[in-house]
Tab-separated table of C-alpha atoms and ligand atoms in Angstrom:
chain	number	residue	atom	x	y	z
A	20	MET	CA	-14.465	-93.614	-84.546
A	21	LYS	CA	-12.800	-96.612	-84.157
A	22	PRO	CA	-12.539	-99.074	-86.709
A	23	VAL	CA	-12.756	-102.541	-86.307
A	24	LEU	CA	-12.502	-105.809	-87.393
A	25	ILE	CA	-15.669	-107.872	-88.320
A	26	LYS	CA	-15.808	-111.637	-88.429
A	27	ASP	CA	-13.324	-113.336	-90.274
A	28	TRP	CA	-11.204	-110.067	-90.909
A	29	LEU	CA	-12.176	-108.926	-94.030
A	30	PHE	CA	-14.714	-105.802	-93.634
A	31	TYR	CA	-13.547	-103.388	-91.309
A	32	PHE	CA	-16.886	-101.012	-90.792
A	33	ILE	CA	-16.377	-97.971	-89.210
A	34	MET	CA	-18.643	-97.112	-86.119
A	35	ASP	CA	-18.919	-94.534	-83.397
A	36	ASN	CA	-20.695	-96.319	-81.377
A	37	ARG	CA	-20.621	-93.575	-78.216
A	38	PRO	CA	-24.363	-91.979	-77.319
A	39	ILE	CA	-26.748	-88.789	-78.845
A	40	GLY	CA	-27.311	-87.050	-76.321
A	41	ILE	CA	-30.882	-85.698	-76.630
A	42	PHE	CA	-32.006	-82.760	-73.956
A	43	ASP	CA	-35.543	-81.074	-72.901
A	44	SER	CA	-37.340	-78.764	-70.175
A	45	GLY	CA	-38.840	-82.575	-69.084
A	46	VAL	CA	-40.161	-84.996	-70.562
A	47	GLY	CA	-41.089	-83.903	-73.879
A	48	GLY	CA	-38.275	-84.678	-75.243
A	49	LEU	CA	-39.120	-87.702	-74.762
A	50	THR	CA	-41.434	-87.842	-78.547
A	51	VAL	CA	-38.357	-87.371	-80.183
A	52	ALA	CA	-35.804	-89.763	-78.496
A	53	ASN	CA	-38.855	-92.156	-79.037
A	54	ALA	CA	-38.441	-92.102	-82.681
A	55	ILE	CA	-34.757	-91.555	-82.829
A	56	ARG	CA	-34.251	-95.305	-81.741
A	57	GLN	CA	-36.980	-96.367	-84.468
A	58	ILE	CA	-35.114	-94.573	-86.581
A	59	LEU	CA	-31.690	-95.313	-85.809
A	60	PRO	CA	-32.340	-98.618	-83.608
A	61	GLY	CA	-28.310	-99.071	-83.243
A	62	GLU	CA	-27.990	-95.687	-81.346
A	63	ASN	CA	-27.401	-95.660	-77.729
A	64	LEU	CA	-29.327	-92.405	-76.112
A	65	ILE	CA	-28.193	-90.536	-72.658
A	66	TYR	CA	-32.110	-88.333	-72.630
A	67	PHE	CA	-31.635	-85.672	-69.712
A	68	GLY	CA	-34.780	-83.941	-68.821
A	69	ASP	CA	-34.280	-80.460	-66.677
A	70	THR	CA	-37.343	-81.026	-64.379
A	71	SER	CA	-36.646	-79.116	-61.418
A	72	HIS	CA	-36.743	-76.357	-64.285
A	73	LEU	CA	-39.219	-76.820	-66.347
A	74	PRO	CA	-41.382	-75.608	-67.457
A	75	TYR	CA	-38.866	-73.739	-70.433
A	76	GLY	CA	-41.803	-72.114	-71.776
A	77	ASP	CA	-42.235	-68.732	-69.549
A	78	LYS	CA	-38.588	-68.058	-68.431
A	79	SER	CA	-36.143	-65.899	-70.146
A	80	PRO	CA	-33.936	-66.342	-73.031
A	81	GLU	CA	-31.102	-65.923	-70.596
A	82	THR	CA	-32.512	-68.699	-67.945
A	83	ILE	CA	-33.271	-70.762	-70.587
A	84	GLN	CA	-29.076	-70.224	-71.633
A	85	HIS	CA	-27.798	-70.804	-68.533
A	86	TYR	CA	-29.595	-73.855	-67.573
A	87	SER	CA	-28.675	-75.763	-71.347
A	88	ALA	CA	-25.638	-74.924	-70.909
A	89	GLY	CA	-25.660	-77.172	-68.026
A	90	ILE	CA	-27.297	-79.391	-69.909
A	91	THR	CA	-24.976	-79.368	-72.896
A	92	LYS	CA	-22.115	-79.861	-70.429
A	93	PHE	CA	-22.945	-82.813	-69.264
A	94	LEU	CA	-24.089	-84.698	-71.742
A	95	LEU	CA	-20.316	-83.495	-73.109
A	96	GLU	CA	-18.497	-85.250	-69.610
A	97	GLN	CA	-20.278	-88.715	-70.620
A	98	ASP	CA	-18.975	-88.535	-74.166
A	99	CYS	CA	-22.198	-88.067	-76.359
A	100	LYS	CA	-20.657	-87.800	-79.904
A	101	ILE	CA	-24.330	-84.843	-81.146
A	102	ILE	CA	-26.491	-83.217	-78.669
A	103	VAL	CA	-29.844	-82.766	-79.746
A	104	ILE	CA	-31.858	-80.262	-78.213
A	105	ALA	CA	-35.422	-82.133	-77.987
A	106	CYS	CA	-37.176	-78.766	-76.650
A	107	ASN	CA	-38.920	-76.074	-79.360
A	108	SER	CA	-38.388	-73.638	-76.255
A	109	ALA	CA	-34.009	-74.008	-75.712
A	110	SER	CA	-33.848	-74.564	-79.507
A	111	ALA	CA	-35.398	-70.975	-80.082
A	112	ASN	CA	-33.325	-69.279	-77.383
A	113	ALA	CA	-29.938	-71.260	-76.560
A	114	PHE	CA	-28.468	-73.231	-80.114
A	115	GLU	CA	-25.608	-70.781	-80.708
A	116	THR	CA	-25.088	-71.185	-77.012
A	117	VAL	CA	-24.920	-74.640	-76.830
A	118	LYS	CA	-22.907	-74.917	-79.830
A	119	GLY	CA	-20.301	-72.363	-79.355
A	120	MET	CA	-20.182	-75.118	-76.384
A	121	THR	CA	-19.485	-77.800	-78.285
A	122	GLY	CA	-17.459	-76.316	-81.297
A	123	ASN	CA	-16.282	-79.458	-83.246
A	124	LYS	CA	-16.550	-81.958	-80.376
A	125	ALA	CA	-20.263	-82.130	-81.546
A	126	PRO	CA	-22.456	-81.425	-83.697
A	127	VAL	CA	-25.336	-79.731	-82.532
A	128	LEU	CA	-29.231	-80.477	-83.721
A	129	ASN	CA	-32.011	-78.219	-83.022
A	130	VAL	CA	-35.942	-79.181	-83.219
A	131	ILE	CA	-36.793	-75.705	-85.098
A	132	ASP	CA	-34.450	-76.085	-88.105
A	133	PRO	CA	-35.633	-79.754	-89.557
A	134	VAL	CA	-38.848	-78.413	-89.782
A	135	VAL	CA	-38.646	-75.654	-91.042
A	136	GLU	CA	-37.099	-77.191	-93.990
A	137	TYR	CA	-39.441	-79.819	-94.337
A	138	VAL	CA	-42.637	-76.908	-94.861
A	139	THR	CA	-40.755	-75.006	-96.955
A	140	LYS	CA	-39.829	-78.177	-99.038
A	141	TYR	CA	-42.283	-78.217	-101.579
A	142	ASN	CA	-43.601	-74.803	-101.049
A	143	GLU	CA	-46.979	-76.561	-101.210
A	144	TYR	CA	-47.686	-74.479	-97.818
A	145	LYS	CA	-49.176	-70.571	-98.035
A	146	HIS	CA	-50.575	-69.614	-95.038
A	147	ILE	CA	-48.108	-71.786	-91.386
A	148	GLY	CA	-49.781	-71.885	-88.204
A	149	VAL	CA	-47.216	-72.460	-85.715
A	150	ILE	CA	-48.021	-73.285	-81.695
A	151	GLY	CA	-45.865	-73.633	-78.734
A	152	THR	CA	-45.034	-72.154	-75.654
A	153	LYS	CA	-44.581	-68.489	-74.733
A	154	SER	CA	-40.594	-67.919	-75.370
A	155	THR	CA	-40.764	-70.198	-78.206
A	156	ILE	CA	-42.978	-67.853	-80.447
A	157	ASN	CA	-41.996	-64.915	-79.038
A	158	SER	CA	-38.391	-65.096	-80.273
A	159	ASN	CA	-40.059	-65.126	-84.205
A	160	THR	CA	-37.428	-68.077	-84.314
A	161	TYR	CA	-40.292	-70.502	-86.551
A	162	ALA	CA	-41.626	-67.333	-88.317
A	163	ASP	CA	-37.592	-65.798	-88.846
A	164	LYS	CA	-36.280	-68.943	-90.310
A	165	ILE	CA	-38.876	-69.620	-92.730
A	166	HIS	CA	-38.716	-66.187	-93.546
A	167	CYS	CA	-35.715	-66.814	-94.539
A	168	LYS	CA	-36.360	-69.533	-97.008
A	169	ASP	CA	-39.223	-66.944	-98.493
A	170	LYS	CA	-40.921	-64.273	-97.726
A	171	GLY	CA	-43.881	-64.935	-99.382
A	172	TYR	CA	-44.838	-67.364	-97.222
A	173	ILE	CA	-47.957	-66.190	-94.125
A	174	VAL	CA	-46.652	-67.249	-90.784
A	175	SER	CA	-49.647	-67.008	-88.031
A	176	SER	CA	-48.050	-67.826	-84.866
A	177	MET	CA	-49.917	-68.574	-81.723
A	178	ALA	CA	-49.083	-69.738	-78.393
A	179	THR	CA	-50.605	-72.012	-76.476
A	180	THR	CA	-49.414	-71.864	-73.102
A	181	LEU	CA	-52.060	-73.762	-71.052
A	182	PHE	CA	-50.742	-77.218	-73.191
A	183	VAL	CA	-48.105	-78.503	-71.590
A	184	PRO	CA	-49.243	-78.046	-68.166
A	185	MET	CA	-53.063	-79.662	-69.040
A	186	ILE	CA	-50.551	-82.725	-70.811
A	187	GLU	CA	-48.863	-83.261	-67.371
A	188	GLU	CA	-52.146	-83.451	-65.907
A	189	GLY	CA	-53.463	-85.889	-68.036
A	190	PHE	CA	-55.450	-84.180	-69.175
A	191	ILE	CA	-55.414	-86.241	-72.813
A	192	TYR	CA	-58.345	-87.301	-74.271
A	193	ASP	CA	-61.326	-85.538	-71.804
A	194	ASP	CA	-63.648	-83.074	-72.114
A	195	ILE	CA	-60.975	-80.605	-70.228
A	196	SER	CA	-58.335	-80.931	-73.093
A	197	ASN	CA	-60.930	-80.836	-75.941
A	198	ALA	CA	-62.191	-77.964	-74.798
A	199	ILE	CA	-58.391	-76.114	-73.634
A	200	ILE	CA	-57.792	-76.966	-77.597
A	201	ARG	CA	-60.551	-75.918	-79.177
A	202	THR	CA	-60.850	-72.735	-77.664
A	203	TYR	CA	-56.893	-71.771	-78.372
A	204	LEU	CA	-57.216	-73.077	-82.044
A	205	SER	CA	-60.877	-71.641	-82.431
A	206	ARG	CA	-59.032	-68.136	-81.779
A	207	HIS	CA	-58.846	-65.768	-85.089
A	208	GLU	CA	-54.986	-66.113	-85.105
A	209	LEU	CA	-55.386	-69.126	-87.003
A	210	ASN	CA	-57.326	-68.385	-89.579
A	211	GLY	CA	-57.106	-69.558	-92.799
A	212	ILE	CA	-54.222	-71.606	-92.030
A	213	ASN	CA	-52.946	-75.117	-94.084
A	214	CYS	CA	-50.477	-76.504	-91.951
A	215	LEU	CA	-50.062	-76.274	-88.478
A	216	ILE	CA	-46.339	-76.865	-86.902
A	217	LEU	CA	-46.830	-78.654	-83.288
A	218	GLY	CA	-43.655	-76.638	-81.937
A	219	CYS	CA	-43.394	-77.582	-78.618
A	220	THR	CA	-41.957	-81.293	-77.854
A	221	HIS	CA	-45.525	-82.390	-75.406
A	222	TYR	CA	-47.509	-81.568	-78.021
A	223	PRO	CA	-47.575	-85.071	-80.061
A	224	ILE	CA	-49.414	-86.516	-77.477
A	225	ILE	CA	-52.904	-84.549	-78.442
A	226	LYS	CA	-51.628	-84.989	-82.314
A	227	ASN	CA	-55.399	-87.025	-82.618
A	228	GLN	CA	-57.014	-84.306	-81.244
A	229	ILE	CA	-55.798	-81.451	-83.417
A	230	ASN	CA	-56.538	-83.160	-86.242
A	231	LYS	CA	-60.086	-83.641	-85.311
A	232	PHE	CA	-60.821	-79.702	-84.780
A	233	TYR	CA	-59.855	-79.487	-88.347
A	234	ASN	CA	-61.874	-82.386	-89.013
A	235	PHE	CA	-58.155	-83.928	-90.914
A	236	GLU	CA	-58.204	-81.112	-93.393
A	237	ILE	CA	-54.641	-80.494	-93.086
A	238	ASP	CA	-51.535	-81.360	-91.955
A	239	ILE	CA	-50.150	-80.749	-88.442
A	240	ILE	CA	-46.886	-81.037	-88.598
A	241	ASP	CA	-45.314	-83.005	-85.324
A	242	SER	CA	-41.414	-82.609	-85.267
A	243	SER	CA	-40.472	-86.058	-84.324
A	244	LYS	CA	-40.357	-88.057	-86.798
A	245	ILE	CA	-38.581	-85.355	-89.074
A	246	VAL	CA	-35.858	-84.718	-86.534
A	247	ALA	CA	-35.143	-88.068	-86.408
A	248	ASN	CA	-34.377	-88.261	-89.649
A	249	ALA	CA	-32.340	-85.363	-89.490
A	250	LEU	CA	-30.236	-86.624	-87.325
A	251	ARG	CA	-29.592	-90.163	-89.543
A	252	GLU	CA	-28.666	-87.760	-92.417
A	253	LEU	CA	-26.281	-85.539	-89.878
A	254	LEU	CA	-24.937	-88.974	-88.272
A	255	ASP	CA	-23.728	-89.863	-92.034
A	256	LYS	CA	-22.357	-87.111	-93.112
A	257	ASN	CA	-20.145	-86.765	-90.492
A	258	ASN	CA	-19.130	-89.947	-90.469
A	259	LEU	CA	-20.892	-90.206	-86.385
A	260	LEU	CA	-23.651	-93.928	-87.413
A	261	SER	CA	-23.037	-96.165	-84.337
A	262	GLY	CA	-23.449	-99.368	-87.261
A	263	LYS	CA	-24.510	-102.670	-86.132
A	264	ASN	CA	-25.003	-102.434	-81.749
A	265	GLU	CA	-26.263	-105.735	-80.278
A	266	SER	CA	-25.930	-104.262	-76.927
A	267	VAL	CA	-28.367	-100.850	-77.317
A	268	GLU	CA	-28.516	-98.625	-74.139
A	269	HIS	CA	-30.418	-95.594	-73.589
A	270	LYS	CA	-29.733	-94.302	-70.440
A	271	PHE	CA	-32.720	-91.010	-68.691
A	272	PHE	CA	-31.657	-88.359	-65.921
A	273	VAL	CA	-34.027	-85.871	-64.418
A	274	SER	CA	-32.642	-83.265	-62.475
A	275	ASP	CA	-36.394	-84.142	-59.962
A	276	ILE	CA	-37.886	-86.639	-59.700
A	277	THR	CA	-41.384	-87.333	-59.014
A	278	PRO	CA	-43.965	-90.275	-59.262
A	279	ALA	CA	-45.919	-87.957	-61.603
A	280	PHE	CA	-43.011	-88.493	-64.085
A	281	LYS	CA	-42.272	-91.263	-63.997
A	282	ILE	CA	-45.295	-92.001	-65.190
A	283	ILE	CA	-45.524	-89.211	-68.144
A	284	SER	CA	-42.277	-90.110	-69.260
A	285	LYS	CA	-44.108	-93.424	-70.085
A	286	MET	CA	-46.815	-91.461	-72.123
A	287	PHE	CA	-44.019	-89.703	-74.556
A	288	PHE	CA	-41.293	-93.283	-74.933
A	289	GLU	CA	-44.216	-95.785	-74.873
A	290	GLU	CA	-42.177	-98.079	-72.489
A	291	ASP	CA	-41.324	-98.389	-68.840
A	292	VAL	CA	-38.579	-95.399	-68.586
A	293	ASP	CA	-35.397	-95.771	-65.792
A	294	LEU	CA	-35.083	-92.310	-64.822
A	295	LYS	CA	-32.521	-91.226	-62.965
A	296	LEU	CA	-32.049	-88.678	-60.688
A	297	GLN	CA	-28.937	-86.409	-61.219
A	298	ASN	CA	-28.680	-83.347	-60.326
A	299	ILE	CA	-26.104	-81.280	-62.683
A	300	TRP	CA	-25.607	-77.088	-61.096
A	301	ASP	CA	-24.552	-78.708	-57.255
B	410	DGL	N1	-41.057	-79.856	-74.483
B	410	DGL	C1	-41.210	-77.860	-74.460
B	410	DGL	C2	-40.622	-77.009	-76.069
B	410	DGL	O1	-40.280	-78.418	-76.474
B	410	DGL	C3	-41.514	-76.987	-73.636
B	410	DGL	C4	-41.892	-77.745	-72.367
B	410	DGL	C5	-41.680	-76.352	-71.542
B	410	DGL	O2	-41.809	-75.305	-71.648
B	410	DGL	O3	-40.321	-76.565	-70.862
B	410	DGL	O4	-40.492	-76.324	-75.953
């Protein structure tokens, strides 16, 4: 953290313009990165999408921990001041691994804790639905964390395994996506829920259709803005906010690159993204 002398030497502002490190198994975490740049426009971002190992959703916890450790090492080498695990599968299975590596060099934020805080804050939801990848749902992390707050919540979790490949294949507002969404969400596992957590950073892309399925009658909890707000609080608490930053720079790295990633990354980040190939395992 450097004190910087501003204008006429009257004021010192504490600012830390080191980048925020964000990672996901692929481009889904760009939904979180997008919310972060909107809520924290002065922050520099370094995004890593592990596209060569995508999807994490069907990997074992050990494999997800191994990949997350490699990415964390890379982000720390880039001098990131904080690490955001913008992937539910990695948040559920590798949070302790990442924290163990960063120690007191950089705080770590996962995407699950801020959502659990949010849904349990006002005690207004009694029956909470959670959808995500197999590795997130099998970890039971959402239900465990929600029950740590209050055992009275009913939590119904369901893996919606086809959602990620469906989104990555571009099936979003069509008959195929509508059929897949309707088939999963009609299952008895989710009967009676009064809110639904989108426990995968890909899912905000299909939030509208999920809302339509429920006729906008239940709250659909999308983690991106919740996580970006939690990040702002965490940066503030640790005196890590960037302050005034007139040369904001975002860098995007992926471990494998295809034209498809380039196209869908725009959909997740809502503007052109210059993806750079970075192999961190060789
Ligand atoms: N975006 C990842 C998540 O939030 C899912 C994609 C994958 O399976 O790798 O879990």
